[in-house]
Every structure is written in C-alpha cells, then in structure tokens.
mmCIF file of C-alpha atoms and ligand atoms in Angstrom:
data_model
loop_
_atom_site.group_PDB
_atom_site.id
_atom_site.type_symbol
_atom_site.label_atom_id
_atom_site.label_comp_id
_atom_site.label_asym_id
_atom_site.label_seq_id
_atom_site.Cartn_x
_atom_site.Cartn_y
_atom_site.Cartn_z
ATOM 1 C CA MET Z 244 0.000 0.000 0.000
ATOM 2 C CA GLU Z 245 1.226 3.488 -0.856
ATOM 3 C CA LYS Z 246 2.480 5.402 2.207
ATOM 4 C CA VAL Z 247 1.192 8.974 2.111
ATOM 5 C CA ALA Z 248 1.594 11.917 4.500
ATOM 6 C CA VAL Z 249 -0.059 15.313 4.614
ATOM 7 C CA PHE Z 250 2.352 18.178 5.381
ATOM 8 C CA PRO Z 251 0.050 20.963 6.590
ATOM 9 C CA GLY Z 252 1.074 24.551 7.244
ATOM 10 C CA SER Z 253 0.542 28.153 6.421
ATOM 11 C CA PHE Z 254 3.788 28.363 4.410
ATOM 12 C CA ASP Z 255 3.655 32.173 4.375
ATOM 13 C CA PRO Z 256 6.117 31.904 2.661
ATOM 14 C CA PHE Z 257 7.514 28.407 1.962
ATOM 15 C CA THR Z 258 11.166 28.324 3.125
ATOM 16 C CA VAL Z 259 14.279 26.195 2.669
ATOM 17 C CA GLY Z 260 13.343 24.606 6.010
ATOM 18 C CA HIS Z 261 9.955 23.476 4.680
ATOM 19 C CA GLU Z 262 11.558 22.290 1.421
ATOM 20 C CA SER Z 263 14.098 20.210 3.318
ATOM 21 C CA ILE Z 264 11.442 18.554 5.544
ATOM 22 C CA ALA Z 265 9.269 17.650 2.516
ATOM 23 C CA LEU Z 266 12.193 16.185 0.547
ATOM 24 C CA ARG Z 267 13.596 14.242 3.502
ATOM 25 C CA ALA Z 268 10.143 12.804 4.202
ATOM 26 C CA LEU Z 269 10.223 11.203 0.746
ATOM 27 C CA THR Z 270 12.679 8.663 2.177
ATOM 28 C CA ILE Z 271 9.904 7.534 4.565
ATOM 29 C CA PHE Z 272 6.746 8.117 2.506
ATOM 30 C CA ASP Z 273 5.935 7.378 -1.140
ATOM 31 C CA LYS Z 274 3.994 10.600 -1.505
ATOM 32 C CA ILE Z 275 3.744 13.907 0.376
ATOM 33 C CA ILE Z 276 0.693 16.139 0.065
ATOM 34 C CA ILE Z 277 1.633 19.682 1.023
ATOM 35 C CA ALA Z 278 -1.607 21.221 2.304
ATOM 36 C CA VAL Z 279 -1.687 25.001 2.490
ATOM 37 C CA GLY Z 280 -4.127 26.127 5.166
ATOM 38 C CA TYR Z 281 -6.554 28.894 4.344
ATOM 39 C CA ASN Z 282 -8.110 30.878 7.138
ATOM 40 C CA ALA Z 283 -10.555 33.535 5.918
ATOM 41 C CA SER Z 284 -10.330 35.462 9.196
ATOM 42 C CA LYS Z 285 -6.500 35.505 9.315
ATOM 43 C CA LYS Z 286 -4.588 37.895 7.069
ATOM 44 C CA SER Z 287 -1.599 36.331 5.332
ATOM 45 C CA PHE Z 288 1.340 38.151 3.703
ATOM 46 C CA PHE Z 289 1.109 36.080 0.524
ATOM 47 C CA THR Z 290 -2.297 35.151 -0.892
ATOM 48 C CA LEU Z 291 -3.343 31.524 -0.963
ATOM 49 C CA GLU Z 292 -2.840 31.490 -4.755
ATOM 50 C CA GLN Z 293 0.694 32.870 -4.398
ATOM 51 C CA ARG Z 294 1.619 30.351 -1.690
ATOM 52 C CA LEU Z 295 0.285 27.490 -3.836
ATOM 53 C CA SER Z 296 2.063 28.722 -6.930
ATOM 54 C CA ILE Z 297 5.415 29.140 -5.086
ATOM 55 C CA ILE Z 298 5.275 25.575 -3.695
ATOM 56 C CA LYS Z 299 4.147 24.083 -7.039
ATOM 57 C CA LYS Z 300 7.101 25.780 -8.738
ATOM 58 C CA VAL Z 301 9.551 24.427 -6.122
ATOM 59 C CA PHE Z 302 8.377 20.857 -6.760
ATOM 60 C CA GLU Z 303 7.517 21.071 -10.469
ATOM 61 C CA ASN Z 304 9.959 18.225 -11.175
ATOM 62 C CA GLU Z 305 8.979 16.074 -8.188
ATOM 63 C CA PRO Z 306 5.893 13.992 -9.029
ATOM 64 C CA ARG Z 307 5.814 12.469 -5.526
ATOM 65 C CA ILE Z 308 4.880 15.847 -4.036
ATOM 66 C CA GLU Z 309 1.354 17.194 -4.521
ATOM 67 C CA VAL Z 310 0.220 20.657 -3.424
ATOM 68 C CA ILE Z 311 -3.334 21.399 -2.303
ATOM 69 C CA SER Z 312 -5.170 23.960 -0.186
ATOM 70 C CA TYR Z 313 -7.679 23.402 2.584
ATOM 71 C CA GLU Z 314 -9.835 25.255 5.025
ATOM 72 C CA GLY Z 315 -10.770 24.019 8.473
ATOM 73 C CA LEU Z 316 -9.297 21.286 10.629
ATOM 74 C CA THR Z 317 -6.359 19.196 9.417
ATOM 75 C CA VAL Z 318 -8.042 16.059 10.823
ATOM 76 C CA ASP Z 319 -11.083 16.728 8.642
ATOM 77 C CA LEU Z 320 -8.817 17.045 5.596
ATOM 78 C CA CYS Z 321 -7.126 13.740 6.527
ATOM 79 C CA LYS Z 322 -10.525 12.021 6.856
ATOM 80 C CA LYS Z 323 -11.703 13.449 3.551
ATOM 81 C CA ILE Z 324 -8.667 12.401 1.534
ATOM 82 C CA LYS Z 325 -8.144 9.199 3.584
ATOM 83 C CA VAL Z 326 -4.578 9.927 4.719
ATOM 84 C CA LYS Z 327 -3.438 8.606 8.087
ATOM 85 C CA ASN Z 328 -0.145 10.444 8.547
ATOM 86 C CA ILE Z 329 0.612 14.083 9.270
ATOM 87 C CA LEU Z 330 4.156 15.341 8.739
ATOM 88 C CA ARG Z 331 5.541 18.233 10.798
ATOM 89 C CA GLY Z 332 8.984 19.723 11.337
ATOM 90 C CA LEU Z 333 10.551 20.391 14.738
ATOM 91 C CA ARG Z 334 13.052 23.205 15.230
ATOM 92 C CA THR Z 335 13.003 24.030 18.916
ATOM 93 C CA SER Z 336 11.551 22.961 22.247
ATOM 94 C CA ALA Z 337 8.862 25.620 21.712
ATOM 95 C CA ASP Z 338 7.880 23.857 18.467
ATOM 96 C CA PHE Z 339 7.807 20.586 20.403
ATOM 97 C CA GLU Z 340 5.468 21.879 23.127
ATOM 98 C CA PHE Z 341 3.076 23.295 20.546
ATOM 99 C CA GLU Z 342 3.207 20.242 18.278
ATOM 100 C CA ARG Z 343 2.754 17.837 21.184
ATOM 101 C CA ALA Z 344 -0.575 19.467 22.100
ATOM 102 C CA VAL Z 345 -1.806 19.631 18.504
ATOM 103 C CA GLY Z 346 -0.638 16.080 17.745
ATOM 104 C CA GLN Z 347 -2.300 14.645 20.845
ATOM 105 C CA VAL Z 348 -5.565 16.495 20.211
ATOM 106 C CA ASN Z 349 -5.557 15.364 16.566
ATOM 107 C CA LYS Z 350 -5.007 11.760 17.671
ATOM 108 C CA ALA Z 351 -7.881 12.061 20.174
ATOM 109 C CA MET Z 352 -10.133 13.249 17.323
ATOM 110 C CA LEU Z 353 -8.975 10.647 14.800
ATOM 111 C CA SER Z 354 -7.525 7.607 16.521
ATOM 112 C CA ASP Z 355 -5.768 5.971 13.572
ATOM 113 C CA LEU Z 356 -3.909 9.179 12.696
ATOM 114 C CA GLU Z 357 -0.155 9.394 13.411
ATOM 115 C CA THR Z 358 1.888 12.581 13.391
ATOM 116 C CA VAL Z 359 5.463 12.055 12.211
ATOM 117 C CA PHE Z 360 8.059 14.660 13.193
ATOM 118 C CA LEU Z 361 11.352 15.315 11.467
ATOM 119 C CA LEU Z 362 13.997 17.307 13.303
ATOM 120 C CA THR Z 363 15.196 20.254 11.284
ATOM 121 C CA THR Z 364 18.787 20.169 10.087
ATOM 122 C CA PRO Z 365 20.964 22.537 12.184
ATOM 123 C CA GLU Z 366 21.416 25.084 9.391
ATOM 124 C CA HIS Z 367 17.650 25.518 9.070
ATOM 125 C CA THR Z 368 16.813 25.857 12.764
ATOM 126 C CA SER Z 369 16.633 29.642 12.636
ATOM 127 C CA VAL Z 370 14.732 29.807 9.331
ATOM 128 C CA ASN Z 371 11.309 31.103 10.087
ATOM 129 C CA SER Z 372 8.475 32.436 7.873
ATOM 130 C CA THR Z 373 7.729 35.250 10.356
ATOM 131 C CA VAL Z 374 11.289 36.572 10.130
ATOM 132 C CA ILE Z 375 11.208 36.319 6.323
ATOM 133 C CA ARG Z 376 7.975 38.352 6.195
ATOM 134 C CA ASP Z 377 9.647 40.975 8.372
ATOM 135 C CA ILE Z 378 12.676 41.116 6.042
ATOM 136 C CA LEU Z 379 10.309 41.566 3.065
ATOM 137 C CA LEU Z 380 8.285 44.264 4.834
ATOM 138 C CA HIS Z 381 11.498 46.239 5.277
ATOM 139 C CA ASN Z 382 12.698 45.698 1.701
ATOM 140 C CA GLY Z 383 15.484 43.303 2.686
ATOM 141 C CA ASP Z 384 16.605 40.286 0.672
ATOM 142 C CA PRO Z 385 15.574 36.947 2.231
ATOM 143 C CA SER Z 386 16.567 34.825 -0.801
ATOM 144 C CA GLN Z 387 19.137 32.735 1.138
ATOM 145 C CA PHE Z 388 16.235 31.425 3.262
ATOM 146 C CA LEU Z 389 13.991 30.592 0.312
ATOM 147 C CA PRO Z 390 14.145 27.656 -2.123
ATOM 148 C CA LYS Z 391 16.660 28.308 -4.921
ATOM 149 C CA SER Z 392 14.058 27.990 -7.681
ATOM 150 C CA ILE Z 393 12.005 30.895 -6.284
ATOM 151 C CA ASN Z 394 12.446 34.534 -7.198
ATOM 152 C CA ILE Z 395 10.319 36.083 -4.478
ATOM 153 C CA LYS Z 396 10.351 39.494 -6.193
ATOM 154 C CA GLU Z 397 7.957 38.044 -8.778
ATOM 155 C CA TYR Z 398 5.373 37.699 -6.020
ATOM 156 C CA LEU Z 399 5.786 41.142 -4.447
ATOM 157 C CA PRO Z 400 3.788 44.249 -5.387
ATOM 158 C CA ARG Z 401 5.793 46.513 -7.706
HETATM 159 P P1 ADP J 296 2.010 26.529 10.849
HETATM 160 O O1 ADP J 296 1.347 27.861 10.776
HETATM 161 O O2 ADP J 296 1.065 25.383 10.691
HETATM 162 O O3 ADP J 296 2.956 26.325 11.994
HETATM 163 P P2 ADP J 296 4.306 26.858 9.152
HETATM 164 O O4 ADP J 296 4.224 27.195 7.716
HETATM 165 O O5 ADP J 296 4.886 27.888 10.059
HETATM 166 O O6 ADP J 296 2.827 26.474 9.510
HETATM 167 O O7 ADP J 296 5.107 25.514 9.374
HETATM 168 C C1 ADP J 296 4.701 24.289 8.827
HETATM 169 C C2 ADP J 296 5.550 23.171 9.417
HETATM 170 O O8 ADP J 296 6.902 23.339 9.024
HETATM 171 C C3 ADP J 296 5.585 23.115 10.950
HETATM 172 O O9 ADP J 296 5.645 21.764 11.347
HETATM 173 C C4 ADP J 296 6.856 23.815 11.311
HETATM 174 O O10 ADP J 296 7.361 23.379 12.552
HETATM 175 C C5 ADP J 296 7.741 23.367 10.169
HETATM 176 N N1 ADP J 296 8.833 24.294 9.927
HETATM 177 C C6 ADP J 296 8.768 25.630 9.801
HETATM 178 N N2 ADP J 296 10.002 26.149 9.566
HETATM 179 C C7 ADP J 296 10.864 25.101 9.576
HETATM 180 C C8 ADP J 296 12.293 24.978 9.434
HETATM 181 N N3 ADP J 296 13.061 26.035 9.270
HETATM 182 N N4 ADP J 296 12.831 23.751 9.495
HETATM 183 C C9 ADP J 296 12.024 22.674 9.699
HETATM 184 N N5 ADP J 296 10.694 22.716 9.855
HETATM 185 C C10 ADP J 296 10.112 23.908 9.790
#
C-alpha cells in the first residue's frame, strides 16, 4: 500500500526549512501532500494562490509531491482524503510543546492518525516564515532562506 503523509502549514512563505522537511520525508513516505491552510479570518502576507504557486514551482519536477489547499481542521482534511499520517517539522523545544498538544488532540479526534516529526537540520533551525515576512516588509533580501528555484520578487507588489 502506498504510504502517504499530509504536510500541513501556512507556508507564508515556503522556506528552505519546509523544502528540506518535505524532501527528507520522501525517504519515509511514497507521496507527500503539502496542504496550504486557508483561514478567511486571518490575514496572510502572501495570498493563498501565491503560496500554492510558489510551492508548485519548487516541486515542479517532483511527481511524488502534490500541493493542495484546505480550510478548516487538518483532521477533517485527513478524513476526507483518507490519509493517516501528518508530517511536521521540529526546530526548537517551543515547536515541540506546541506540536505535542496539537498532535495529541488530533489523535484524540482521529484515533488511527499518526503525526510524524522530522527534526530540522541545524542550518535551518533559525529559518522562520515570520522573520522572512519581516525582512520583506522592510525591503530586505531573504533569498538565502527561500528555495533556490524561487524569485520572491515576482510575487511582491511593484
Ligand atoms: P504553521 O502555521 O502550521 O505552523 P508553518 O508554515 O509555520 O505552519 O510551518 C509548517 C511546518 O513546518 C511546521 O511543522 C513547522 O514546525 C515546520 N517548519 C517551519 N520552519 C521550519 C524549518 N526552518 N525547518 C524545519 N521545519 C520547519
């Protein structure tokens, strides 16, 4: 049976850290579905369409990675598309505390669901979408923290 994991997140924007987790997970899973969360009441820096298009471009030559969007609970997405594994990355103990609560609550809601965590590689520990948004807001260049195939300027207002 094909082993599939959903990698959910806001990916605002998708970073080298996210890229590394998704690619490394392909050694464990046959297919990764990157699921970009949409929350109508939460303002994002990049629109949903931009976030989807950035991630699709990053993995345009990787057929084992699919990119979708969703609204609502990740467990409901997993039920709907019949996937039993959630993939998440861990950078710090703060990530761990947060992920532990979410992972345990998700498991309580959907008992055959497993959350699989990959530790970030040391060079990506400080890479953070919030910091990248701040660099962009102040006209800095965050390209070293973004996947090589992405020219973020194409997605910024002129
Ligand atoms: P969310 O809003 O759901 O936390 P993010 O887009 O911030 O979405 O992150 C999605 C996932 O990627 C989370 O599991 C997060 O811990 C992980 N992640 C974020 N940045 C990195 C990084 N630099 N290295 C490894 N994992 C990361």
